[in-house]
Tab-separated table of N, CA and C in Angstrom:
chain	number	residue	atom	x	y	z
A	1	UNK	N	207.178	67.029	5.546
A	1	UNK	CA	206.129	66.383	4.793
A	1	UNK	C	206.002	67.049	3.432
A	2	UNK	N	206.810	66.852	2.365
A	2	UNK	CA	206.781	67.680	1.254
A	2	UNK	C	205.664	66.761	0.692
A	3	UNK	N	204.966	67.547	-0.595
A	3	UNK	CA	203.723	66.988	-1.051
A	3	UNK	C	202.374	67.344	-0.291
A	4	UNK	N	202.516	67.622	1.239
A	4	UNK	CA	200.915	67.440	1.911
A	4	UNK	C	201.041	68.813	1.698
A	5	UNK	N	199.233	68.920	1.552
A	5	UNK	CA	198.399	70.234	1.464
A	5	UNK	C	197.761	70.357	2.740
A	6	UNK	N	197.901	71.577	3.725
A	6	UNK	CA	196.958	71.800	4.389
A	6	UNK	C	195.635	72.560	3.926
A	7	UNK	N	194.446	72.187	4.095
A	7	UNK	CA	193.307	72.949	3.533
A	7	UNK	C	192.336	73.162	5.161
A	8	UNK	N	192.144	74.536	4.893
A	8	UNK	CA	190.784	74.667	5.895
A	8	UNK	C	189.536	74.863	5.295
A	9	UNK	N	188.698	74.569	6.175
A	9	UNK	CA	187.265	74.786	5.375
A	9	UNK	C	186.942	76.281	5.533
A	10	UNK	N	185.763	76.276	4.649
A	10	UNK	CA	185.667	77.793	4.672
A	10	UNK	C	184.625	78.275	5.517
A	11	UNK	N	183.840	76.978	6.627
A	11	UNK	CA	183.182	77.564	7.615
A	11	UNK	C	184.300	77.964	8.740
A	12	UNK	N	185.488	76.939	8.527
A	12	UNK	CA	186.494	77.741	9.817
A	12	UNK	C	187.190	78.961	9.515
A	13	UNK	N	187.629	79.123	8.440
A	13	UNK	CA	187.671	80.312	7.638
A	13	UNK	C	187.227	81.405	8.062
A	14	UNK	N	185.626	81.357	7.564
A	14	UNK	CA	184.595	82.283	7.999
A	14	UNK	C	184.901	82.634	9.638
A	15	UNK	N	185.198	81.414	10.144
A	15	UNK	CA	184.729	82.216	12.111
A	15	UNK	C	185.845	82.599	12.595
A	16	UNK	N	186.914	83.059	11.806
A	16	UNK	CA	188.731	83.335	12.307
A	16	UNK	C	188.501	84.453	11.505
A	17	UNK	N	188.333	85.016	10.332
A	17	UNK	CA	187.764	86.259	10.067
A	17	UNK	C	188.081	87.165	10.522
A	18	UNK	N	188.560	88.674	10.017
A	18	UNK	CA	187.955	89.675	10.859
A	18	UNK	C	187.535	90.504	9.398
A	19	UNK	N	186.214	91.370	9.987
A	19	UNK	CA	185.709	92.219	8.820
A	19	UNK	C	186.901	93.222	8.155
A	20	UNK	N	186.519	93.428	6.816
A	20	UNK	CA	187.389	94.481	6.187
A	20	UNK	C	186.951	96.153	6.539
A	21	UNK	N	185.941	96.002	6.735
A	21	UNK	CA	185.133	97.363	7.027
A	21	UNK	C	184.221	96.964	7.972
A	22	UNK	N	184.291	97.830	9.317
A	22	UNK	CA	183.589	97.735	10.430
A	22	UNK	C	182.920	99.321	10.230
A	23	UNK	N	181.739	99.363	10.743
A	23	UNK	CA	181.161	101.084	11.139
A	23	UNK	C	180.333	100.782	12.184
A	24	UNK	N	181.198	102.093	13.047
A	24	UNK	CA	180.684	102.060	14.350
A	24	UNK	C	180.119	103.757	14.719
A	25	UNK	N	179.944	104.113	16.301
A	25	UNK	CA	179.406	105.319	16.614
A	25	UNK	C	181.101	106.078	16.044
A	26	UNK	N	182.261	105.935	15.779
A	26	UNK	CA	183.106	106.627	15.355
A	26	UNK	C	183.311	107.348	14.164
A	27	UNK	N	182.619	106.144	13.505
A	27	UNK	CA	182.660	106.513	11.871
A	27	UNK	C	183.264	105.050	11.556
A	28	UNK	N	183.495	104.701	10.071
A	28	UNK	CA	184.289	103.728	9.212
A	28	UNK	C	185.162	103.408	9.345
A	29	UNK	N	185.815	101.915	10.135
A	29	UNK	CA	187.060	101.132	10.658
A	29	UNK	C	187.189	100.565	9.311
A	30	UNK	N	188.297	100.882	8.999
A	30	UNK	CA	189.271	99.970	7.868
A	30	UNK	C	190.399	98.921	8.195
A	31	UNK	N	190.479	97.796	8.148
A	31	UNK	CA	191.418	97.037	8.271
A	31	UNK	C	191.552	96.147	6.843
A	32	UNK	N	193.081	95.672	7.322
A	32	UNK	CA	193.782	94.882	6.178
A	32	UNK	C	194.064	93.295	6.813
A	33	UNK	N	193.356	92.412	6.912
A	33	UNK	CA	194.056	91.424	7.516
A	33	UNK	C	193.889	91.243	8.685
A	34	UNK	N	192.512	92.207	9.392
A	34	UNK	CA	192.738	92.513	10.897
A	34	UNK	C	193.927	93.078	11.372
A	35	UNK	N	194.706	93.861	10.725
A	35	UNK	CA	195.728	95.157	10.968
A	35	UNK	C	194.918	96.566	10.175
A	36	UNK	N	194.388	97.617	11.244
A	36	UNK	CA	193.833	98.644	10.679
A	36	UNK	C	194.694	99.541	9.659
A	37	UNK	N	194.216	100.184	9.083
A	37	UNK	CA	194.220	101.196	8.003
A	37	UNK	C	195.074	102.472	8.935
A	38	UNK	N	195.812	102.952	8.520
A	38	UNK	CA	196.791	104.330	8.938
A	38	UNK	C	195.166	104.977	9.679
A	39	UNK	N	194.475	105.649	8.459
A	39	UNK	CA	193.391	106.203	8.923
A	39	UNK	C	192.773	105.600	9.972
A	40	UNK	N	192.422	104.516	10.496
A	40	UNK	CA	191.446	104.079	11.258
A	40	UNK	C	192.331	103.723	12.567
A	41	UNK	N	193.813	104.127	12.334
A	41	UNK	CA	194.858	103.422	13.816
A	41	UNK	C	194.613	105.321	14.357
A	42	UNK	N	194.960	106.061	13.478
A	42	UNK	CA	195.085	107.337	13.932
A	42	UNK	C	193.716	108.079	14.190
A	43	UNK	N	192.417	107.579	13.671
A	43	UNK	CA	191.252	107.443	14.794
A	43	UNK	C	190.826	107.031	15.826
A	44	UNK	N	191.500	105.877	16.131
A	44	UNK	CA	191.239	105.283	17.014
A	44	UNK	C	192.190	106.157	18.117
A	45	UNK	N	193.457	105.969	18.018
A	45	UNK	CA	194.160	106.971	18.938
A	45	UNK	C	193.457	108.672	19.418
A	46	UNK	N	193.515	108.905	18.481
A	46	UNK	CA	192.474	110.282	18.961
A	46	UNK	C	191.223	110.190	19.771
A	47	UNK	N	190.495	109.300	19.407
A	47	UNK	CA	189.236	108.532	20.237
A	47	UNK	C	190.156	108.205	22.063
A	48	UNK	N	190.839	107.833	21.805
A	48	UNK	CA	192.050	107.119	23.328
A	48	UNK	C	191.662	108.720	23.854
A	49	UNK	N	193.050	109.569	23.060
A	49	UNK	CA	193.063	110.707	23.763
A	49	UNK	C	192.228	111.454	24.019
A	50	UNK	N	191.100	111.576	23.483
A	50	UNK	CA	189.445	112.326	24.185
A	50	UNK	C	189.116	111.883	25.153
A	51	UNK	N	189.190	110.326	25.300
A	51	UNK	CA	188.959	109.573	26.484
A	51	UNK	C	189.397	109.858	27.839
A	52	UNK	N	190.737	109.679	27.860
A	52	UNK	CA	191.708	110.223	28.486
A	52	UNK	C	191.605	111.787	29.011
A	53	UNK	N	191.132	112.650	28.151
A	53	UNK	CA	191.191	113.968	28.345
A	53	UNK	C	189.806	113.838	29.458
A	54	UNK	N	188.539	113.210	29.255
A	54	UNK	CA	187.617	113.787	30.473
A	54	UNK	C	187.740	112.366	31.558
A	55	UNK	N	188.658	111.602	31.935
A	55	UNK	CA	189.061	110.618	32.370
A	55	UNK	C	189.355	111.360	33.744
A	56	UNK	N	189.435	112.655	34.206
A	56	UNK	CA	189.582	112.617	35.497
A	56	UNK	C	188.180	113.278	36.205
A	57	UNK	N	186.636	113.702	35.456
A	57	UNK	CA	185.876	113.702	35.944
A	57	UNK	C	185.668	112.280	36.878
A	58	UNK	N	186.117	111.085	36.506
A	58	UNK	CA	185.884	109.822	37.046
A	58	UNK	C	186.187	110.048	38.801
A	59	UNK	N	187.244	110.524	38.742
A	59	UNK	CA	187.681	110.670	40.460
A	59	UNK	C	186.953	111.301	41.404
A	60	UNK	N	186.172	112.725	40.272
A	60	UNK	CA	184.957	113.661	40.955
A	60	UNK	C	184.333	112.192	41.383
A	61	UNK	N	183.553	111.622	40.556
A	61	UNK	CA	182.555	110.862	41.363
A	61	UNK	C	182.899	109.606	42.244
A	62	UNK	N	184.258	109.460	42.896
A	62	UNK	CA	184.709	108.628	43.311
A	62	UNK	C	184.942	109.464	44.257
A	63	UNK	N	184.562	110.375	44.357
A	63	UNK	CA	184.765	111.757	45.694
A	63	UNK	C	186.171	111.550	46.030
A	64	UNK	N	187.376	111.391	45.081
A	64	UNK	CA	189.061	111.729	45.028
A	64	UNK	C	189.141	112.369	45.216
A	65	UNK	N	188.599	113.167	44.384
A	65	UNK	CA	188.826	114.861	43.694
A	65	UNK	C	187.596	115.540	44.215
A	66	UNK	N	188.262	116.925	44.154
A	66	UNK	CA	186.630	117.956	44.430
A	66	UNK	C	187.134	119.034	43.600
A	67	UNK	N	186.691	120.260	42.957
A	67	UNK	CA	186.701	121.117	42.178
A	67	UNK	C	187.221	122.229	42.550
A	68	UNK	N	187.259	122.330	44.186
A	68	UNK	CA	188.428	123.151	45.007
A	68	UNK	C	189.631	123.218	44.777
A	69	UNK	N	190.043	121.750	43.942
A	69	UNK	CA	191.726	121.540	43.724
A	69	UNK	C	192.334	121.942	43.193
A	70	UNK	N	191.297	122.800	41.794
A	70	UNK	CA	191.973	123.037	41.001
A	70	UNK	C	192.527	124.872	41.603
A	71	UNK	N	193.653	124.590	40.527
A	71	UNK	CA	193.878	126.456	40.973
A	71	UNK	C	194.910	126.660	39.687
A	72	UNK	N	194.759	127.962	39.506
A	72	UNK	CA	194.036	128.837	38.185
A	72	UNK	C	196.011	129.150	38.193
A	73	UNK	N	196.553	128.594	36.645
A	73	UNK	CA	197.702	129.368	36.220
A	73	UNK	C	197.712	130.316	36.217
């Protein structure tokens, strides 16, 4: 179809969106396009790995685990 224009409106526009700057309890999300910012991918990952790091208190209270298990390098 050479010649046709597709146009969207700019209320559909608006609701496909994603913000350029989000701030949350982390601090300031940067994205480009809804693809984050170096800074804000390599926050977010660090945020993962904290997660992850107290992620096996979870089993304590799932009575998995008990605190006996551990043993000392």
């Amino acid at each position: 179809m050479s010649g046709s224009k597709s146009e969207v409106s700019p209320e559909i526009l608006a609701s496909v969106s994603t913000p350029d700057v989000v701030e949350s309890r982390l601090g300031t999300l940067e994205f480009d396009d809804g693809a984050p910012s170096e800074k804000t991918a390599a926050l977010l990952y660090d945020h993962l790995d904290f997660v992850k790091l107290y992620n096996p208190l979870q089993p304590f209270f799932d009575k998995t685990w008990w605190p006996s298990e551990i043993e000392p390098i």
